[in-house]
mmCIF file of C-alpha atoms in Angstrom:
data_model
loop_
_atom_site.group_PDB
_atom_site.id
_atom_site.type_symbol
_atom_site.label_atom_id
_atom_site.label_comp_id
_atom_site.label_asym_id
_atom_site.label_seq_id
_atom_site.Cartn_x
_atom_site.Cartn_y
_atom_site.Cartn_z
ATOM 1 C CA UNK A 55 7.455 33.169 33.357
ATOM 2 C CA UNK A 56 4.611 33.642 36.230
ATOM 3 C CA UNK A 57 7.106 34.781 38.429
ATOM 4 C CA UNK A 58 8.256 37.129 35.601
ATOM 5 C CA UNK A 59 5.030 38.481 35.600
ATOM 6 C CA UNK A 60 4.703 39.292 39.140
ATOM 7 C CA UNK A 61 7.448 41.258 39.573
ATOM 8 C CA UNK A 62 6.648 43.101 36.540
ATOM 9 C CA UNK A 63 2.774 41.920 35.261
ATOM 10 C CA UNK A 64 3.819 44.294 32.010
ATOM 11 C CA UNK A 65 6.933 42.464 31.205
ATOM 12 C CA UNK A 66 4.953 41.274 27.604
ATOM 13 C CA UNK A 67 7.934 38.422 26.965
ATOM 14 C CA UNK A 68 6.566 36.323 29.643
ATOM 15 C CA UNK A 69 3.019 37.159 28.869
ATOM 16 C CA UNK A 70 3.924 35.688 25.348
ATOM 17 C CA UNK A 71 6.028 32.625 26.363
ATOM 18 C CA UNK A 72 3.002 31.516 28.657
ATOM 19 C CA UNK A 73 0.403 32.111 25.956
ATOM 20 C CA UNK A 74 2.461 30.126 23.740
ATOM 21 C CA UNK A 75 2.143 27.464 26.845
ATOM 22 C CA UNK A 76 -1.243 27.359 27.100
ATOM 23 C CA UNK A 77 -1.944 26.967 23.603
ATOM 24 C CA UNK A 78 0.557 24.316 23.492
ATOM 25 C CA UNK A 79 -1.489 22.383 26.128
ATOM 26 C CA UNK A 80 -4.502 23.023 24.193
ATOM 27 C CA UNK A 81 -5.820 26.255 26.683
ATOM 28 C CA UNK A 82 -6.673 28.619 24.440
ATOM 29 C CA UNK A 83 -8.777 30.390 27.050
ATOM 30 C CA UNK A 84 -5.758 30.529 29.282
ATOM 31 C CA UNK A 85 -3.720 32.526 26.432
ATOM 32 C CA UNK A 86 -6.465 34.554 26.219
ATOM 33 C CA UNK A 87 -6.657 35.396 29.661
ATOM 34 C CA UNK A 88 -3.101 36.359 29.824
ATOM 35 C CA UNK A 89 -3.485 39.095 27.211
ATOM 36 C CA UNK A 90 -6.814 40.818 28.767
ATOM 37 C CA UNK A 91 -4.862 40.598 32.437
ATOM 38 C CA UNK A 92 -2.727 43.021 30.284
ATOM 39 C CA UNK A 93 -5.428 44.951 29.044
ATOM 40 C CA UNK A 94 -6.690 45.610 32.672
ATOM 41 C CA UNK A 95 -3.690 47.350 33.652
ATOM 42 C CA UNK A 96 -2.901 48.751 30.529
ATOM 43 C CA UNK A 97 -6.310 49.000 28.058
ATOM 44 C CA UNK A 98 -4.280 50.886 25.302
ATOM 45 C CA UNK A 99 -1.464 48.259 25.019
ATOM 46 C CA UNK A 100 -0.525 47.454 21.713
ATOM 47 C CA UNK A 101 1.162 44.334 21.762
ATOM 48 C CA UNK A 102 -1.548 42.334 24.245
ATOM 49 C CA UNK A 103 -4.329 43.522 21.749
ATOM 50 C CA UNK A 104 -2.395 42.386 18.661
ATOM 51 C CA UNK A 105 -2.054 39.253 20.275
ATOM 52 C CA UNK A 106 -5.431 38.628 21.301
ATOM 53 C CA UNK A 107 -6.326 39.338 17.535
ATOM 54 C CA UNK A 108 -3.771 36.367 16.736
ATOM 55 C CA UNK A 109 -5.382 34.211 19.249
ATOM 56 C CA UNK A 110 -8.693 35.236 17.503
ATOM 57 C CA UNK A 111 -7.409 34.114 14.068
ATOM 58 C CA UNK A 112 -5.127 30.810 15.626
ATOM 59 C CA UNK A 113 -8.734 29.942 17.059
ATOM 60 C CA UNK A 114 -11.296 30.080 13.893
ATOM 61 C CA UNK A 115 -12.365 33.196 14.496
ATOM 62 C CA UNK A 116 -14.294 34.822 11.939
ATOM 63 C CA UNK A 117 -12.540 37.126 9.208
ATOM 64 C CA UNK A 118 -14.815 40.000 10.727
ATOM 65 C CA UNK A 119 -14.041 38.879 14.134
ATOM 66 C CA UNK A 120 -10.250 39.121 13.234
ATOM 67 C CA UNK A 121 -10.761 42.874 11.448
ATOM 68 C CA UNK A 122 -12.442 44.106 14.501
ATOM 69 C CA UNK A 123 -10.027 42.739 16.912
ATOM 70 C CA UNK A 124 -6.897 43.896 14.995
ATOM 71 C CA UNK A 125 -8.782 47.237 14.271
ATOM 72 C CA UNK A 126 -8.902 47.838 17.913
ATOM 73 C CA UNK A 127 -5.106 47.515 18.200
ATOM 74 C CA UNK A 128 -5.209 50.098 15.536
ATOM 75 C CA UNK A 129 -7.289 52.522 17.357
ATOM 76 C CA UNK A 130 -5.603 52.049 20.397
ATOM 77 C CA UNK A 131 -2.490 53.182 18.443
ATOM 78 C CA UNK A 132 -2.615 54.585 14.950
ATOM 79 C CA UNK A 133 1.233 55.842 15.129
ATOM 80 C CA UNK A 134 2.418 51.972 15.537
ATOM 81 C CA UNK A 135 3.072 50.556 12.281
ATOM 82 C CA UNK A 136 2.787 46.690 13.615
ATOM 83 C CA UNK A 137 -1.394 46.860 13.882
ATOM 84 C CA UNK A 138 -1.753 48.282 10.655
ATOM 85 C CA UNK A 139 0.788 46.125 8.890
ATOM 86 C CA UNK A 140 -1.202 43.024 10.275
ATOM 87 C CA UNK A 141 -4.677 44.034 9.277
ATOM 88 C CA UNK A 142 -3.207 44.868 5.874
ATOM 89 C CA UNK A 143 -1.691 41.334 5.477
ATOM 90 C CA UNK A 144 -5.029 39.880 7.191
ATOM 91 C CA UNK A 145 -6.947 41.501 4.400
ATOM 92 C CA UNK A 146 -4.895 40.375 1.084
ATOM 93 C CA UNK A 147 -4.799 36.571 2.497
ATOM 94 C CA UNK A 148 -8.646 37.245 2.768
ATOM 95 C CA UNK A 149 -8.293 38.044 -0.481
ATOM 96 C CA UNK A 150 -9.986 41.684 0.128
ATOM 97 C CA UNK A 151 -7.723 43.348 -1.856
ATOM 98 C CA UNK A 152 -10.010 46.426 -2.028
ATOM 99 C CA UNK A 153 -10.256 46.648 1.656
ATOM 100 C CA UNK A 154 -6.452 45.569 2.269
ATOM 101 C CA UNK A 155 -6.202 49.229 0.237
ATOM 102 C CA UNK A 156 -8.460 50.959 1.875
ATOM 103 C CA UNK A 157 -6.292 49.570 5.522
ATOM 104 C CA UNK A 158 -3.291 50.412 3.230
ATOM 105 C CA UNK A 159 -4.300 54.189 2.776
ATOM 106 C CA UNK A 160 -5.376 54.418 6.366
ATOM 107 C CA UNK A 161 -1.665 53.195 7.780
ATOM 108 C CA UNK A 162 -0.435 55.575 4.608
ATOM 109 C CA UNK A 163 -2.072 58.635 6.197
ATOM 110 C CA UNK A 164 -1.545 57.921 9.807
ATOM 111 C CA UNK A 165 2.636 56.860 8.791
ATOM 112 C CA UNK A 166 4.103 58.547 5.952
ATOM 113 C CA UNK A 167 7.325 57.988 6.282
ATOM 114 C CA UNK A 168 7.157 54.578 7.847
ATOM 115 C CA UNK A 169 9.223 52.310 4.887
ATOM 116 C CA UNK A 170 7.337 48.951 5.781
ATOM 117 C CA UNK A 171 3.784 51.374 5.472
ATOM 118 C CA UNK A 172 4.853 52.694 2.261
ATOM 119 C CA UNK A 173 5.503 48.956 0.644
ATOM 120 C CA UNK A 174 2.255 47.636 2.386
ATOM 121 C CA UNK A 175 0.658 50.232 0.395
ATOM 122 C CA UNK A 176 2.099 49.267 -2.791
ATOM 123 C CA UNK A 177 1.396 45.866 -2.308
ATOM 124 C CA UNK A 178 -2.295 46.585 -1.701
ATOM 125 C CA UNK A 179 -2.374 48.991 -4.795
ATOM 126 C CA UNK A 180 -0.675 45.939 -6.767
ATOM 127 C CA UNK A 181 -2.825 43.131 -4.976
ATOM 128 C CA UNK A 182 -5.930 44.928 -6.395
ATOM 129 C CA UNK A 183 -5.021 46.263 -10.025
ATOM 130 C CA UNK A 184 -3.732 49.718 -9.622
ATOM 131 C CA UNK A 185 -0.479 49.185 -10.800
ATOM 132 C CA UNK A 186 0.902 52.754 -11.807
ATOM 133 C CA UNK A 187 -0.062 53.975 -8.415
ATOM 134 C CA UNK A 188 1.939 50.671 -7.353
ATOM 135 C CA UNK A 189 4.947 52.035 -9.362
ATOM 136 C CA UNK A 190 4.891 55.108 -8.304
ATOM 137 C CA UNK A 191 4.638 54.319 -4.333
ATOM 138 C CA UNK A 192 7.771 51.876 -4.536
ATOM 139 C CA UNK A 193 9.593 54.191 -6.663
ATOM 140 C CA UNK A 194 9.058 56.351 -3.436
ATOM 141 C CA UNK A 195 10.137 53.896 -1.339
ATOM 142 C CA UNK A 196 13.307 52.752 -3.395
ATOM 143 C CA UNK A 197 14.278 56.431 -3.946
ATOM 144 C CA UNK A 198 13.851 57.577 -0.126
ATOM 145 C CA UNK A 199 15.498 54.106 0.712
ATOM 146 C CA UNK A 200 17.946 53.322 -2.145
ATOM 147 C CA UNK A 201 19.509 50.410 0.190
ATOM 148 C CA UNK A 202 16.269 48.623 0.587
ATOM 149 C CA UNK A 203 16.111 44.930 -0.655
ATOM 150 C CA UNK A 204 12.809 44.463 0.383
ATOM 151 C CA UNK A 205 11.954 48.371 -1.373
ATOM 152 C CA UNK A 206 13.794 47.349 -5.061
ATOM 153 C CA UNK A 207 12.392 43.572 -4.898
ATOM 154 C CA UNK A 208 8.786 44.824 -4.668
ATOM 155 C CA UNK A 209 9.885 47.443 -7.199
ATOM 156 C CA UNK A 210 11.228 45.114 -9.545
ATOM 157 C CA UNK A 211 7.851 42.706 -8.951
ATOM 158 C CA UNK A 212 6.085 45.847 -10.214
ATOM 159 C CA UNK A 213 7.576 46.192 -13.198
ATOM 160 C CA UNK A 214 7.184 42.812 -14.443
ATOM 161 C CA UNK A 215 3.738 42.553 -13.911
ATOM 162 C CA UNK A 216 3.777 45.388 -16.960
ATOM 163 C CA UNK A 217 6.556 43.285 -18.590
ATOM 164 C CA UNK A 218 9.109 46.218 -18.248
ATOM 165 C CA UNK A 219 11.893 44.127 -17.728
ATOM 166 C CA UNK A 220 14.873 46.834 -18.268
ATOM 167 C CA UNK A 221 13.660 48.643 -14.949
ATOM 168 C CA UNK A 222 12.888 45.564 -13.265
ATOM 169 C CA UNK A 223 16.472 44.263 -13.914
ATOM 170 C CA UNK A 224 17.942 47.906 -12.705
ATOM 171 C CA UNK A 225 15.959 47.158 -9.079
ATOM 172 C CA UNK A 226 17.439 43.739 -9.335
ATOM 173 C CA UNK A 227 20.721 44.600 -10.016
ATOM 174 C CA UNK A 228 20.479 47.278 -7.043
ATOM 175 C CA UNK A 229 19.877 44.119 -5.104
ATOM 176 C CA UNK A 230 23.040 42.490 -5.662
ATOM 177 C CA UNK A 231 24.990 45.744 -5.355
ATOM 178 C CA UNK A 232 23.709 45.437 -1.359
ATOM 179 C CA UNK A 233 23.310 42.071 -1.396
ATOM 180 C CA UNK A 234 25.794 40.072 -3.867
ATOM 181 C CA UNK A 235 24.091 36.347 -2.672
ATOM 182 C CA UNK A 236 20.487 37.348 -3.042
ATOM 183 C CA UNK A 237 18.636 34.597 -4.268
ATOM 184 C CA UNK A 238 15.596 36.049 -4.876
ATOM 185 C CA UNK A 239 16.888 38.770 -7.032
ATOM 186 C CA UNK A 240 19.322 36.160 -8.705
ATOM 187 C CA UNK A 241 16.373 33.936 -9.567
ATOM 188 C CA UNK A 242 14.422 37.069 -11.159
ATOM 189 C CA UNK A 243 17.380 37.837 -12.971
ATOM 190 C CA UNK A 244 17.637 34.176 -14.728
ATOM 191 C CA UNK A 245 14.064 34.243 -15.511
ATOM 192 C CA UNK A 246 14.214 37.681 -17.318
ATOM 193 C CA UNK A 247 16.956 36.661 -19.130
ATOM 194 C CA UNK A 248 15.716 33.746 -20.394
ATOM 195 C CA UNK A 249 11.972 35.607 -21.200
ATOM 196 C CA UNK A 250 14.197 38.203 -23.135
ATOM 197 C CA UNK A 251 16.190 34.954 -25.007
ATOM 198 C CA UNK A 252 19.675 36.353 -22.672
ATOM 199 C CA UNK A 253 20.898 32.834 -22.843
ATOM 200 C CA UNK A 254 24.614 33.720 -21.810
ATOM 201 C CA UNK A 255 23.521 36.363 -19.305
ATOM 202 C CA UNK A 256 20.866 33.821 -17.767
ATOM 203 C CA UNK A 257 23.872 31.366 -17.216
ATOM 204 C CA UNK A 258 26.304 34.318 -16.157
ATOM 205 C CA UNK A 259 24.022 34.420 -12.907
ATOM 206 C CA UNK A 260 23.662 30.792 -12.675
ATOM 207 C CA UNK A 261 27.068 30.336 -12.481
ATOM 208 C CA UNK A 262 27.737 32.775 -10.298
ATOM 209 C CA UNK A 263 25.029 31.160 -7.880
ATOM 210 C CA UNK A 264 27.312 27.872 -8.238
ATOM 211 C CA UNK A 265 30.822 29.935 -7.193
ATOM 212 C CA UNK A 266 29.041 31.788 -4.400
ATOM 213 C CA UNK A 267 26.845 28.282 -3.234
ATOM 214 C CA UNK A 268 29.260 25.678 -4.017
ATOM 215 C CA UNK A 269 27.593 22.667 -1.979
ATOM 216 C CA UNK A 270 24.462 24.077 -2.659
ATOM 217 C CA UNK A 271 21.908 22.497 -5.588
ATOM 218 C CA UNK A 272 20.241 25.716 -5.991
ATOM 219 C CA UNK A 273 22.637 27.060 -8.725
ATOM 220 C CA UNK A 274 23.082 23.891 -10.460
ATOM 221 C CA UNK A 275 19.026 23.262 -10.616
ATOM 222 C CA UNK A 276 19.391 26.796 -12.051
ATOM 223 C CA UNK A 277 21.624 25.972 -14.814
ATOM 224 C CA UNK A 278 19.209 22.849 -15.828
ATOM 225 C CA UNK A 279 16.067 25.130 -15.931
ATOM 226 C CA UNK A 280 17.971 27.664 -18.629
ATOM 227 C CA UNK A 281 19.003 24.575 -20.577
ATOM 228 C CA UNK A 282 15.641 23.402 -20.270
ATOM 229 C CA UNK A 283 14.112 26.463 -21.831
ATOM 230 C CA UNK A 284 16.435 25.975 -24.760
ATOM 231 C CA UNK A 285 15.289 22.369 -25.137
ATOM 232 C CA UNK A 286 19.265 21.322 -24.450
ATOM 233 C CA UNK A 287 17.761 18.140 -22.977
ATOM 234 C CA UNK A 288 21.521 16.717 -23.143
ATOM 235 C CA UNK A 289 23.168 19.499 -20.810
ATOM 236 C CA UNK A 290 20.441 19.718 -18.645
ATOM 237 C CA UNK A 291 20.484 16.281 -17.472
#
C-alpha cells in the first residue's frame, strides 16, 4: 500500500487499506495522518475528509466534533451526495431528528434529483413526525424510480405508520414484481395480512417463502408466527 501511495499519493484505496492498518494496530493517529497527507495535496478531497470524520466518530469524538468534521466534507463538495448522506444518518442515530431534516433539506436543495437524497429526506421528514410530507417525497421517489426496492420499501414503511395498509401492500407488491425473493417485503406482507385477519393470504406468502427458501428456516418460522397469531398452538409447534 505505501508503495501504492508513492507512485500515486492520491490513489485513496491504499490510503484506506493503511488507515484500516493502523487502526488495527491500535494507531489511530497514524490513520489520521494518512487522510490529512491527502488533504495537503488535495484540501477539497472528498473522500479523505469523510474519512477523517469516520476516524473522528470510530475515536469518541464528540457528536459536534463529528457534525463539524462531516460538514466540512460537505462544504468542500455540496454536489456529492456521500457527505450529506452521512451527516444525515449521523444526525437520526443522534437522535436529532430535527436537525437530520434540516441536513435532509440542505442535501434536498443542493441534489434534487439524487434518488438516495430524495429517500434521506423522507426518512428525516418520517424520523421527526412529518409524515404527509414523508408520503409525498417517496411517492416522488417511487414514481420517478418505479424499479426502486429501496424507493417502494420506504414507501410502504410510510404508509403503515398511518395504518394505510392497501397502499402499503401496492409498494410491497411492486417489490416482488422486481424482486420475487424479497424478504423484507415478504415479511411486511405476512404481518399486514395477519393485522387485517388475511389468514390464507398471510400463509400464501409464507409458503411461498418455503418453495423459494427450501433449506432455509425463515419461511417455516414464518408459518409458526401466523399460526401463532391465531392461537393454533398445535400447528405451530
Amino acid at each position: 500500500f505505501q508503495k501504492a501511495l508513492k507512485i500515486d499519493p492520491l490513489y485513496y484505496a491504499a490510503t484506506a487499506a493503511l488507515a484500516s492498518v493502523e487502526m488495527a494496530a491500535g494507531r489511530p493517529d497514524g490513520a489520521r495522518k494518512l487522510f490529512e497527507d491527502v488533504l495537503k495535496i488535495d484540501p477539497r478531497n472528498s473522500l479523505a475528509l469523510v474519512g477523517l470524520a469516520e476516524l473522528k466518530a470510530r475515536t469518541g469524538g464528540s457528536k459536534d466534533e463529528v457534525t463539524a468534521a462531516i460538514t466540512r466534507a460537505i462544504d468542500a463538495n455540496p454536489q456529492e451526495p456521500g457527505p450529506w448522506l452521512l451527516l444525515i444518518n449521523h444526525l437520526l442515530c443522534s437522535r436529532e431528528p430535527k436537525a437530520a431534516l434540516t441536513a435532509a433539506q440542505g442535501a434536498a436543495s443542493a441534489l434534487p434529483n439524487d434518488l438516495s437524497v430524495m429517500n434521506a429526506l423522507g426518512t428525516a421528514q418520517l424520523a421527526a413526525g412529518e409524515t404527509q410530507q414523508a408520503l409525498a417525497t417517496f411517492g416522488r421517489s417511487v414514481t420517478a424510480h418505479p424499479k426502486s426496492v429501496q424507493s417502494n420499501l420506504l414507501l410502504a414503511e410510510a404508509h403503515l405508520a398511518v395504518k394505510d395498509y392497501g397502499r402499503a401492500r401496492q409498494a410491497l407488491e411492486r417489490i416482488l414484481g422486481v424482486d420475487p425473493r424479497n424478504l423484507q417485503a415478504q415479511r411486511a406482507l405476512i404481518t399486514i395480512a395477519i393485522m387485517e385477519k388475511r389468514t390464507p393470504e398471510a400463509l400464501a406468502v409464507a409458503r411461498s417463502i418455503q418453495q423459494q427458501r427450501p433449506k432455509e428456516s425463515i419461511g417455516y418460522l414464518a408459518e409458526a408466527e401466523i399460526h401463532v397469531s391465531q392461537q393454533r398452538s398445535d400447528l405451530a409447534l
